[in-house]
CSV table of C-alpha atoms in Angstrom, one decimal:
chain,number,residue,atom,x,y,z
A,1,UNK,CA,-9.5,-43.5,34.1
A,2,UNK,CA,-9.4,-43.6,30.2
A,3,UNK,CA,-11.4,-40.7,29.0
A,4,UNK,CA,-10.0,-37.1,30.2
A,5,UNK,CA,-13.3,-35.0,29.6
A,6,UNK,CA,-15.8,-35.1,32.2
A,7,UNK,CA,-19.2,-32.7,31.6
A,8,UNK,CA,-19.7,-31.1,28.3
A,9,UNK,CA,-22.3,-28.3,27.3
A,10,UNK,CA,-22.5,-27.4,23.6
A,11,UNK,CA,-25.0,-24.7,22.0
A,12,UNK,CA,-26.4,-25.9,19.1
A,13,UNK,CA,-27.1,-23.8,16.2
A,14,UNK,CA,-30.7,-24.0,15.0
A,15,UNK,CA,-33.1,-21.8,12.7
A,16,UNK,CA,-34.4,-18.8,13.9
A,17,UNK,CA,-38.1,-20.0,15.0
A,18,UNK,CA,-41.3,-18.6,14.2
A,19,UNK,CA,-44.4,-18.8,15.2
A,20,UNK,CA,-46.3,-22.4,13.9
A,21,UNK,CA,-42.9,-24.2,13.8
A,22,UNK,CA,-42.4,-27.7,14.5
A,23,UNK,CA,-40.0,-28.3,17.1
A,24,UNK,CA,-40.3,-32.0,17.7
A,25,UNK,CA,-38.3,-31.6,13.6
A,26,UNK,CA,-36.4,-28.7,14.3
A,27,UNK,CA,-34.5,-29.9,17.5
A,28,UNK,CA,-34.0,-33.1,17.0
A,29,UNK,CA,-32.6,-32.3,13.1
A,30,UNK,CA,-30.2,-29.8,14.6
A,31,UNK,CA,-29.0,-31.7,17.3
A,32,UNK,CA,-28.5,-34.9,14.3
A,33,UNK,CA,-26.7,-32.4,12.0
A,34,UNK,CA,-24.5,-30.8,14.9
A,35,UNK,CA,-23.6,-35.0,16.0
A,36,UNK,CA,-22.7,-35.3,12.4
A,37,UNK,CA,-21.1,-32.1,11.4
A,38,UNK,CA,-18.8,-31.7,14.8
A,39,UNK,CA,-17.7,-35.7,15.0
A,40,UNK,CA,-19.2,-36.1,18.5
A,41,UNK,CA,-21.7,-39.2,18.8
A,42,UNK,CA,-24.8,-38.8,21.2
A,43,UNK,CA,-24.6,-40.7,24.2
A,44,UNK,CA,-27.4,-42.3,26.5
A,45,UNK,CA,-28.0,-40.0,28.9
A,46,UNK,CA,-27.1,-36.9,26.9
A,47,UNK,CA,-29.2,-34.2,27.9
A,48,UNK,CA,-31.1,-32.1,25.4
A,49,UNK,CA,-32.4,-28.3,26.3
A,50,UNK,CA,-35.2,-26.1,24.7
A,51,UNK,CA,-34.9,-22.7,25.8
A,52,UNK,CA,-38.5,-21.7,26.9
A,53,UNK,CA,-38.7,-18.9,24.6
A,54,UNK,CA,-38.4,-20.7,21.0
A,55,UNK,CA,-41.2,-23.1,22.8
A,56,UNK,CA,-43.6,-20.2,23.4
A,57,UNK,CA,-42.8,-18.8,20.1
A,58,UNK,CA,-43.4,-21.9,18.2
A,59,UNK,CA,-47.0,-21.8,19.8
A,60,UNK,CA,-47.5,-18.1,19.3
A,61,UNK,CA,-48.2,-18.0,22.9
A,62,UNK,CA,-48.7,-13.9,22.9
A,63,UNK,CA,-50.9,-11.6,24.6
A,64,UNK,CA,-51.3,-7.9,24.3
A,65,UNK,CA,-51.7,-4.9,26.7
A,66,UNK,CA,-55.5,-4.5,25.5
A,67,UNK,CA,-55.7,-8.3,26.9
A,68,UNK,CA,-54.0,-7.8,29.9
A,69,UNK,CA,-56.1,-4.7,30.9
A,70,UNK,CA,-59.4,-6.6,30.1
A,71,UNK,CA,-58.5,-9.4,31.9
A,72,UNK,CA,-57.6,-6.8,35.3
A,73,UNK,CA,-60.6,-5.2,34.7
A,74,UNK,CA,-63.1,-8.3,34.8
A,75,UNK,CA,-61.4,-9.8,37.3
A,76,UNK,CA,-61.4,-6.9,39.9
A,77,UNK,CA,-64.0,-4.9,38.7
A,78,UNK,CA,-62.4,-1.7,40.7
A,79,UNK,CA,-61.1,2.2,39.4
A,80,UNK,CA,-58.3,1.3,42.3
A,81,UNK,CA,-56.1,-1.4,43.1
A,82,UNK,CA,-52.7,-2.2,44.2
A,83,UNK,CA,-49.8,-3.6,42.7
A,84,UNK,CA,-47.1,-4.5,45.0
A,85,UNK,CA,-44.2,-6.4,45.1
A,86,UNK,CA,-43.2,-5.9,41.4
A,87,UNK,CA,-39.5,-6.8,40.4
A,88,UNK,CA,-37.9,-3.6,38.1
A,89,UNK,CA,-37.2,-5.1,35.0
A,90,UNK,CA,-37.9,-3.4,32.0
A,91,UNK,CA,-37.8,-6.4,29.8
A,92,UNK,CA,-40.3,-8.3,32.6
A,93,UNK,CA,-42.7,-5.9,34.2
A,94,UNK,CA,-43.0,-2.5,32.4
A,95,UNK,CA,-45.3,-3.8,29.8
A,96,UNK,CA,-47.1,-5.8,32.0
A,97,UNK,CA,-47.7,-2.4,34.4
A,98,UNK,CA,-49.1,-0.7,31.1
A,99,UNK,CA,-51.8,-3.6,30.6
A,100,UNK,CA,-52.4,-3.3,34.3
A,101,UNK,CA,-53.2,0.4,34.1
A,102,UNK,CA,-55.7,0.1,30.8
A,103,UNK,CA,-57.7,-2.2,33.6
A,104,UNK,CA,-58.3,0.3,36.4
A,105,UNK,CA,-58.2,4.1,37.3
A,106,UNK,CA,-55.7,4.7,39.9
A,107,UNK,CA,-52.9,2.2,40.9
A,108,UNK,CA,-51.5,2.0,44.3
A,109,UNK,CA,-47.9,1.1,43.4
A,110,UNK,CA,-46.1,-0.6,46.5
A,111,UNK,CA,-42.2,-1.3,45.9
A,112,UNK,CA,-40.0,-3.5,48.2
A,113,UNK,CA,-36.9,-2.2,49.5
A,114,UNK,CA,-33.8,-1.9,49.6
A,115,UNK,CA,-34.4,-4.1,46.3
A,116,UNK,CA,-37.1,-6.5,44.1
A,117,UNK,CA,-37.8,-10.3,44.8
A,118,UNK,CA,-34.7,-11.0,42.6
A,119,UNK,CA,-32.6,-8.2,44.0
A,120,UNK,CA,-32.5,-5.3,41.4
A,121,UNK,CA,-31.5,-2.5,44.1
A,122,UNK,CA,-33.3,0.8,44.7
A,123,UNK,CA,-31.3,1.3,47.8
A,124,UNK,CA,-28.6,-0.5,50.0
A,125,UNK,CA,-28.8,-2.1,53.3
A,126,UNK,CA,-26.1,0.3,54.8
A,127,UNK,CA,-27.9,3.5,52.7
A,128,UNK,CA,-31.1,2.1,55.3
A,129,UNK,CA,-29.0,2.7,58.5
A,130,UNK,CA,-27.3,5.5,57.7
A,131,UNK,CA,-30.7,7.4,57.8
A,132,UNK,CA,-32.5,5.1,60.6
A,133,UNK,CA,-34.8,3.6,58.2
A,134,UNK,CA,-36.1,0.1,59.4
A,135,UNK,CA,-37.0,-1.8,56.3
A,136,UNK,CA,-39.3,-4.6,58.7
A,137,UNK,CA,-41.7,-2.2,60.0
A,138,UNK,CA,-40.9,1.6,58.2
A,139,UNK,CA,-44.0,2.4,55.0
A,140,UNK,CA,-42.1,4.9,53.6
A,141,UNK,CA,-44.6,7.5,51.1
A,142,UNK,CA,-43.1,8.6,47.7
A,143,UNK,CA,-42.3,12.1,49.3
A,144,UNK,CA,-40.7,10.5,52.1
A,145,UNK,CA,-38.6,8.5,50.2
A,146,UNK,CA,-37.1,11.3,48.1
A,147,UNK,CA,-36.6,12.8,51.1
A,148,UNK,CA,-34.6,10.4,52.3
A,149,UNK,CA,-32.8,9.3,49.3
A,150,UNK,CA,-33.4,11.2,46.4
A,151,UNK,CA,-33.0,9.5,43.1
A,152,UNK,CA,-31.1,6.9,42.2
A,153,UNK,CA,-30.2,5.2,38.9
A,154,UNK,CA,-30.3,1.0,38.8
A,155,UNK,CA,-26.4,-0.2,38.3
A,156,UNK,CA,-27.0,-2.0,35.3
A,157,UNK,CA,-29.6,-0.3,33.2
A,158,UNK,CA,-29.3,3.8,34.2
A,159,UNK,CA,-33.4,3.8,35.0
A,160,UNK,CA,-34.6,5.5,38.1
A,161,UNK,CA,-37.6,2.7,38.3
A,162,UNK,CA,-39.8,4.7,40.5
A,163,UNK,CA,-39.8,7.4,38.1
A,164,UNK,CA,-40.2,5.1,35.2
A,165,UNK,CA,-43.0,2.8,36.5
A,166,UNK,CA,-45.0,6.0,37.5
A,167,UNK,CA,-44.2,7.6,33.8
A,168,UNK,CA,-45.9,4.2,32.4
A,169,UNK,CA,-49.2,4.1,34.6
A,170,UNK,CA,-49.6,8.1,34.1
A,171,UNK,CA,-48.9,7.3,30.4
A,172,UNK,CA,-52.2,5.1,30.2
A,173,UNK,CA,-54.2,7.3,31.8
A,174,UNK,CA,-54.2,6.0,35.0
A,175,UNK,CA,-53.5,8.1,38.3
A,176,UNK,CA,-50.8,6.2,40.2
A,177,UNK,CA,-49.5,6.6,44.2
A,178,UNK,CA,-46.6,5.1,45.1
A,179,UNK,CA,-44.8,3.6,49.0
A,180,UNK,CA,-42.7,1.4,49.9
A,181,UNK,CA,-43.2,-1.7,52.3
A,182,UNK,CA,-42.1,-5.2,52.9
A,183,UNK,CA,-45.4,-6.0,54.3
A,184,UNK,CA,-48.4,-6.9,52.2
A,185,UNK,CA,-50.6,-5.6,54.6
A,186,UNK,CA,-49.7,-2.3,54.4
A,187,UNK,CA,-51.2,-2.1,51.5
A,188,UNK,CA,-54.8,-2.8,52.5
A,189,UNK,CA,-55.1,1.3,54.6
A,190,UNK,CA,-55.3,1.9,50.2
A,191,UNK,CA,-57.0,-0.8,48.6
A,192,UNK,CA,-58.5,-4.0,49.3
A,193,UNK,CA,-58.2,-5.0,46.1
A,194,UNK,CA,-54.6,-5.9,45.0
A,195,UNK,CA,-52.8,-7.4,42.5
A,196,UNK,CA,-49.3,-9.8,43.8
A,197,UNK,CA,-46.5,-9.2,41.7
A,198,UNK,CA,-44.1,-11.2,43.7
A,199,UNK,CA,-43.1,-14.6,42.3
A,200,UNK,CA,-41.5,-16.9,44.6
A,201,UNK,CA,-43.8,-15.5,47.5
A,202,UNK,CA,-46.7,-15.4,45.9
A,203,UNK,CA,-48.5,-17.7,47.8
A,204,UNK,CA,-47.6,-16.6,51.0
A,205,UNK,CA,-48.3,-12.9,50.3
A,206,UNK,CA,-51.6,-13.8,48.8
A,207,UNK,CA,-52.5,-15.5,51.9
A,208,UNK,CA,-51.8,-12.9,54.3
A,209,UNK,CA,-53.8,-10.4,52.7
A,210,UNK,CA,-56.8,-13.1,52.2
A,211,UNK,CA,-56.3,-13.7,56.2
A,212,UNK,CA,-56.4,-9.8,57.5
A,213,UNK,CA,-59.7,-8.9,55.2
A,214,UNK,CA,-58.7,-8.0,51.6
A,215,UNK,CA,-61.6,-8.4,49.3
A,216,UNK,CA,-59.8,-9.6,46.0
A,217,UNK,CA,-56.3,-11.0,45.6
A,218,UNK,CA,-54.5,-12.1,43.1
A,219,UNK,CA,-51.4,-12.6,41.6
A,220,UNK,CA,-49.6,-12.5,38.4
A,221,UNK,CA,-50.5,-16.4,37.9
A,222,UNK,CA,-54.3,-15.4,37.7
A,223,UNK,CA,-54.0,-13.3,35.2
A,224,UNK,CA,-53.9,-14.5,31.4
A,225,UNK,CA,-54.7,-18.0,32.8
A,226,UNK,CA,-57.3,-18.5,29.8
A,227,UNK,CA,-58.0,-16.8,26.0
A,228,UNK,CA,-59.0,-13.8,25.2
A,229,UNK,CA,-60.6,-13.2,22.3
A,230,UNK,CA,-58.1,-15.8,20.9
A,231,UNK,CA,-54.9,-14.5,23.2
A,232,UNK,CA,-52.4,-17.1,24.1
A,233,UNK,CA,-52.5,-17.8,28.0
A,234,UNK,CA,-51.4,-19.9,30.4
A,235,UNK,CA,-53.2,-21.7,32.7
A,236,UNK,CA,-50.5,-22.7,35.4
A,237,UNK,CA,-48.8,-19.7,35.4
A,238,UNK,CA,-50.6,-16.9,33.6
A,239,UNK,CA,-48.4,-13.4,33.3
A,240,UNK,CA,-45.6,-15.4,35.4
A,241,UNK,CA,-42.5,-15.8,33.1
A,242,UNK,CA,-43.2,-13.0,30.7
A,243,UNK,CA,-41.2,-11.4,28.5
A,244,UNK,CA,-41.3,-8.3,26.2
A,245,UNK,CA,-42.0,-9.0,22.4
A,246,UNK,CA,-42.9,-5.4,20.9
A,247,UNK,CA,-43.9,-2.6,23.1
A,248,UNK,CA,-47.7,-3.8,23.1
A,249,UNK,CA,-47.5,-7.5,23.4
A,250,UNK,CA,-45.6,-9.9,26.0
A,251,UNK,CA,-44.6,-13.5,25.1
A,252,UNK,CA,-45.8,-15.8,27.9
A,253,UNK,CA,-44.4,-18.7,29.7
A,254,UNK,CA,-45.1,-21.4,27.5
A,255,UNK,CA,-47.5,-24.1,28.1
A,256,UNK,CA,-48.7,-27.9,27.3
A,257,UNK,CA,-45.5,-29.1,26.1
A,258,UNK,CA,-44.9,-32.5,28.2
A,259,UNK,CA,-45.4,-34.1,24.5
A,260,UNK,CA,-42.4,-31.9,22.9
A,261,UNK,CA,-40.0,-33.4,25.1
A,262,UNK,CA,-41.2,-36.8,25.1
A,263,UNK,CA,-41.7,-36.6,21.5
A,264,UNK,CA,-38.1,-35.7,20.7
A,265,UNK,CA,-36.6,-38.3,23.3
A,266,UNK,CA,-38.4,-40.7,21.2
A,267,UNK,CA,-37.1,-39.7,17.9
A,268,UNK,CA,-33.3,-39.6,19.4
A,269,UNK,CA,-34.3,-43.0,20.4
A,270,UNK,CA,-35.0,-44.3,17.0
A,271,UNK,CA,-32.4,-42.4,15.5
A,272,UNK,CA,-29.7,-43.7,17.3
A,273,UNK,CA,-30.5,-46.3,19.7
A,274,UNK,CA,-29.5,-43.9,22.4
A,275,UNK,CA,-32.1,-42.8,25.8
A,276,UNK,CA,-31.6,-39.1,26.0
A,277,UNK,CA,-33.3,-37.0,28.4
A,278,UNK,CA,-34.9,-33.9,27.2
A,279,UNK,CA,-35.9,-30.8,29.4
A,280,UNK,CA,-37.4,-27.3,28.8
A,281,UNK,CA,-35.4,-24.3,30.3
A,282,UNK,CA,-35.8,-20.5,31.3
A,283,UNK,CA,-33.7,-18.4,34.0
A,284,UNK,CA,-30.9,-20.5,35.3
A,285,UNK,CA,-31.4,-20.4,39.0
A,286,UNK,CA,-28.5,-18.8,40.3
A,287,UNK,CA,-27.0,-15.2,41.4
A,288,UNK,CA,-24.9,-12.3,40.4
A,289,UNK,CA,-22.3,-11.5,43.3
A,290,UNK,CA,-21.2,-7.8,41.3
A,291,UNK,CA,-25.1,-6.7,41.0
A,292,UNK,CA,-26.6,-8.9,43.7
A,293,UNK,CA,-29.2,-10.0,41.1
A,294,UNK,CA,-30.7,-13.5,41.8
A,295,UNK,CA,-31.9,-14.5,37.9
A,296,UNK,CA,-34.2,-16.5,38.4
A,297,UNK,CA,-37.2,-14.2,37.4
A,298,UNK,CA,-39.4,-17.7,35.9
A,299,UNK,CA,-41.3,-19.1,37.8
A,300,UNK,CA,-39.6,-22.6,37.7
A,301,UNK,CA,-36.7,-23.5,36.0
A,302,UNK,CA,-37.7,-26.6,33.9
A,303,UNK,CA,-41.8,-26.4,33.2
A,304,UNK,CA,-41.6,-29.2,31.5
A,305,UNK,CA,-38.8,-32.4,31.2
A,306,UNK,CA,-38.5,-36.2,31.2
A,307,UNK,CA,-38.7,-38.5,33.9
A,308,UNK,CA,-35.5,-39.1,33.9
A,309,UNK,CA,-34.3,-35.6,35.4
A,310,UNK,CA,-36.5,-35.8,38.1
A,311,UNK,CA,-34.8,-35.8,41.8
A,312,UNK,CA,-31.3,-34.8,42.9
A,313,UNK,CA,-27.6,-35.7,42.5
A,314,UNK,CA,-26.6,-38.6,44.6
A,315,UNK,CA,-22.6,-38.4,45.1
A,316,UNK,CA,-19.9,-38.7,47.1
A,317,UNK,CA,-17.3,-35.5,47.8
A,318,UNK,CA,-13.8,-36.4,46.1
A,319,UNK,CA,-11.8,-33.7,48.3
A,320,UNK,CA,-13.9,-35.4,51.7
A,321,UNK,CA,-13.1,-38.9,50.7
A,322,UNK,CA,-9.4,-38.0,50.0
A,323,UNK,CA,-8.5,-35.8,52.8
A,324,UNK,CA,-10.3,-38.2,55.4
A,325,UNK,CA,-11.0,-41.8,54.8
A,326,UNK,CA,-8.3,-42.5,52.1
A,327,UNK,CA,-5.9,-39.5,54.0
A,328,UNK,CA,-3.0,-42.5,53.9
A,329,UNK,CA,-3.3,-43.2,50.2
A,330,UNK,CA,-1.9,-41.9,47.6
A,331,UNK,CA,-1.5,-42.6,43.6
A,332,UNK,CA,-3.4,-45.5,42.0
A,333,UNK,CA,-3.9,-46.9,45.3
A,334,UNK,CA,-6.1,-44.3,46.1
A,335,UNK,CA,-7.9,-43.6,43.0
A,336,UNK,CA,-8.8,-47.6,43.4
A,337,UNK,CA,-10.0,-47.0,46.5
A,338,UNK,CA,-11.9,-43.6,45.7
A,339,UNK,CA,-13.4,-45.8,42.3
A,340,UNK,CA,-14.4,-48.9,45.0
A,341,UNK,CA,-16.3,-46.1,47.3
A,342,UNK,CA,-18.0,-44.8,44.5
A,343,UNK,CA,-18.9,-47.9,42.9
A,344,UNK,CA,-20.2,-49.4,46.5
A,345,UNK,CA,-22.2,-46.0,47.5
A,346,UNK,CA,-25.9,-46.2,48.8
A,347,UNK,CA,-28.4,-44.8,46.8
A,348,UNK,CA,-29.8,-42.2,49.1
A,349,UNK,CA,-26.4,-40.8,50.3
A,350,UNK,CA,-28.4,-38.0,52.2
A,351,UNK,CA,-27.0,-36.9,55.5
A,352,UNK,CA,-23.5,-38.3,55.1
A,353,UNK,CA,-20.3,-36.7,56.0
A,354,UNK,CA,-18.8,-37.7,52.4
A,355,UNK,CA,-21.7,-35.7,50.7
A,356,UNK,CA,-20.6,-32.4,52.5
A,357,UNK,CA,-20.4,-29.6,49.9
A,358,UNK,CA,-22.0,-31.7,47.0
A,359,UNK,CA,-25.5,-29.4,45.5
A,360,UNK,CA,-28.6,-31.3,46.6
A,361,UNK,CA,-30.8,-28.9,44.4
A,362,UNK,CA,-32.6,-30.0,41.6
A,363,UNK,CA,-31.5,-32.3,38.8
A,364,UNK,CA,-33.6,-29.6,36.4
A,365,UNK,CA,-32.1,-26.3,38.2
A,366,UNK,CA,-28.8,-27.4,37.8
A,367,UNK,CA,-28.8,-28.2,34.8
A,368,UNK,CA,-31.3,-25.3,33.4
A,369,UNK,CA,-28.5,-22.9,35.1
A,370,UNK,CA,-25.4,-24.6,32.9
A,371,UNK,CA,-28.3,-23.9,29.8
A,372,UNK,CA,-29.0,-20.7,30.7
A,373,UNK,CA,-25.4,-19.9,31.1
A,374,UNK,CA,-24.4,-21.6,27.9
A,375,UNK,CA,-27.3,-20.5,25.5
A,376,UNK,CA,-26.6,-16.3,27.0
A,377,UNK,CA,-29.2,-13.9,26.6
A,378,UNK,CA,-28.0,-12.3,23.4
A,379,UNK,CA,-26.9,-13.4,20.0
A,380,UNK,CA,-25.7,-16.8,20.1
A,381,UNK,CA,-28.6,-18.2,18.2
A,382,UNK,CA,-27.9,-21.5,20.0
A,383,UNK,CA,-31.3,-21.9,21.8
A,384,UNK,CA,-30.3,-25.5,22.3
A,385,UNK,CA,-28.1,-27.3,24.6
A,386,UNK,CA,-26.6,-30.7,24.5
A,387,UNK,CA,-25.0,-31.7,27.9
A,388,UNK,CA,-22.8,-34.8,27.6
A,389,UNK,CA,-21.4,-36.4,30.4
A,390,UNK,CA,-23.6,-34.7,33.6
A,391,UNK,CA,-24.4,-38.4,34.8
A,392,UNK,CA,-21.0,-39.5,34.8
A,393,UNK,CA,-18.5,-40.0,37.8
A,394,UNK,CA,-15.2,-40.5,38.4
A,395,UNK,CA,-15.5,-44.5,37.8
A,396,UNK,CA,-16.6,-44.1,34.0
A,397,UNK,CA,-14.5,-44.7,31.3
C-alpha cells in the first residue's frame, strides 16, 4: 500500500451559466484548468458531476405559473380538484400551488401527517398519541386539526405551511378546503378529479384512486410533459424536480441530455487518454437525523449518466474479513492476506457474510449524494464534482 489517499471529491469552480450555454465546453474546460491549475492529473475512472440545475439552465428549461395553470386547466377541465400529498417546501411546491390554482376554482388541499413524503413535519408521532389521533385511518378537517394542535411553525424555515399554502391558492383567486389523510381515497367523498403530488409514491397512489372510481388522475409527472406556447417541459418527468427561479416561473428537471455526458467523456478522452465517467446529479439521496428530512425531493438522483455507473458496488467488508477469517493475523501478514481476498473475490459478492454492512444502493445515488454534499446548496459556485478514487480498493497502489 503505496498511495495514502483513498476517495477524493473536489468542487470545481466554473462560470456562472446562463441560459444557451455550452456545457459539453464549459465542463470539460473547467475540469482541464482545475487538473492544471491544482497539480492533480485526471485519472481513468474519475468521475465527473453536472449538478442538474446548470443543465436545465443551459437549456432554458422554464415554465411559468400562466403555463402551469393552462396546462391544469386542459387537462382536467374541472372548477374543483384535489391536490394531495404535497411536500412543504417553499422553494419546491408554493409556486407550483399558485399555477395549480390559476387552472381551477376551488382546490381541495389534502396534507399528509405527521409530515410530507420527504419528512418536513407538521406534527410528531408522539404529539399523534398524546391526543388519540390514529394517523392510518383518522381524516382529520382543517377545524379539527386546529383543534387538536393549533399552529405550528416548521423547524427550519418558521412557516406554518397550512396557513401558507391556503394564503397562496386564496391569493389566485381560488377557494381552497383543506384535511389531512394518509389515504388517497379519502379524497374522492371531494373530488374525483385529483391532482398526485407525491413523488416516490406516485404510482401507487395514482393507482388506487384509478381502481376505487376517480374520473381523472394525475400526477406532477403529467403536468408540463410537452410546450406550451414555447414553455420548456419535460416529457419524463414534467413538474417533478422543480425548483423556484423568480416568483412566476419554475426551472424544471432537465431533460434530453444523454449526449452532454457522453459528449464530455469523449472530449476527456481525447484530451488526456483517460476513460472518465460522467453523470448528472440533483438531491443526494440521503437523510437529516436533527430535522428528520429525507432530501431527496428529485425524482431520481442521476437522470442521466454513462454506462459505466450503472449497477452497484461489489466489495468485501474490511472490519468482517479482519475480525473473522484473518482473526489470527496480524501486520503485513494480514494485509497480504486481506489484498489476496480482495484480489480473488467473485464478481457478484451478493448474499455473502463478508459483504455485511457494505451499501448495495446505486452506483449513481451514492455518488450523487457525495455531489450533492460536496457542491452545497448555497454559494460555492462549484456546480461540478470531480470524484477521484471511488473505484479503488484497498489492493491499488
Amino acid at each position: 500500500m503505496s498511495r495514502y489517499v483513498g476517495t477524493t471529491s473536489r468542487g470545481i469552480r466554473c462560470p456562472i451559466i446562463k441560459e444557451g450555454d455550452k456545457l459539453e465546453d464549459i465542463v470539460t474546460e473547467s475540469v482541464l484548468l482545475a487538473s492544471k491549475e491544482e497539480g492533480f492529473p485526471i485519472k481513468d475512472k474519475d468521475v465527473i458531476a453536472i449538478t442538474e440545475s446548470i443543465v436545465a439552465r443551459s437549456q432554458g428549461n422554464y415554465c411559468t405559473i400562466d403555463d402551469i395553470g393552462n396546462d391544469i386547466k386542459a387537462k382536467f377541465n374541472s372548477d374543483t380538484i384535489g391536490v394531495i400529498f404535497p411536500i412543504l417546501s417553499r422553494n419546491r411546491f408554493s409556486i407550483l400551488l399558485k399555477g395549480i390554482a390559476r387552472g381551477v376554482k376551488k382546490i381541495v388541499l389534502m396534507l399528509s401527517y405527521p409530515s410530507d413524503e420527504v419528512g418536513n413535519a407538521l406534527l410528531t408521532y408522539d404529539d399523534l398519541d398524546e391526543k388519540g389521533v390514529n394517523p392510518y385511518s383518522d381524516v382529520l378537517s382543517l377545524e379539527r386539526y386546529r383543534q387538536l394542535f393549533g399552529y405550528r411553525l416548521h423547524e427550519f424555515t418558521g412557516v406554518d405551511y397550512i396557513e401558507y399554502y391556503q394564503e397562496l391558492i386564496r391569493g389566485e383567486g381560488c377557494e381552497v378546503e383543506v384535511i389531512f389523510s394518509n389515504n388517497a381515497r379519502a379524497i374522492l367523498k371531494y373530488t374525483p378529479y385529483v391532482l398526485a403530488c407525491d413523488i416516490h409514491t406516485r404510482r401507487r397512489t395514482k393507482r388506487i384512486l384509478k381502481e376505487v372510481g376517480a374520473k381523472i388522475v394525475l400526477g406532477l409527472d403529467d403536468i408540463m410533459t410537452s410546450s406550451i406556447k414555447g414553455s420548456g417541459f419535460n416529457k419524463d418527468y414534467g413538474l417533478l424536480g422543480s425548483n423556484k427561479a423568480t416568483e412566476d416561473k419554475v426551472k424544471l428537471f432537465p431533460r434530453d441530455s444523454q449526449w452532454l455526458v457522453e459528449e464530455i467523456q469523449a472530449r476527456i478522452l481525447k484530451a488526456t487518454g483517460k476513460h472518465v465517467e460522467v453523470m448528472v446529479y440533483g438531491d443526494g439521496a440521503f437523510k437529516d437525523p436533527q430535522g428528520k428530512i429525507w432530501e431527496l425531493a428529485d425524482p431520481v438522483v442521476s437522470p442521466f449518466h454513462t454506462s459505466g455507473l450503472v449497477g452497484t458496488p461489489n466489495e468485501l467488508k474490511l472490519k468482517y474479513l479482519a475480525d473473522n477469517e484473518f482473526k489470527n493475523l496480524t501486520g503485513e501478514e494480514l494485509k497480504a492476506a486481506i489484498e489476496k481476498r480482495i484480489k480473488e473475490k467473485d464478481a457478484n459478492l451478493k448474499g455473502t457474510m463478508a459483504t455485511q454492512g457494505t451499501t448495495p444502493r446505486q452506483l449513481t445515488d451514492l455518488i450523487g449524494s457525495l455531489c450533492d454534499l460536496t457542491s452545497g446548496s448555497g454559494d460555492k459556485g462549484t456546480p461540478v464534482i470531480l470524484v477521484q478514487g471511488y473505484f479503488d480498493n484497498y489492493t491499488n497502489d
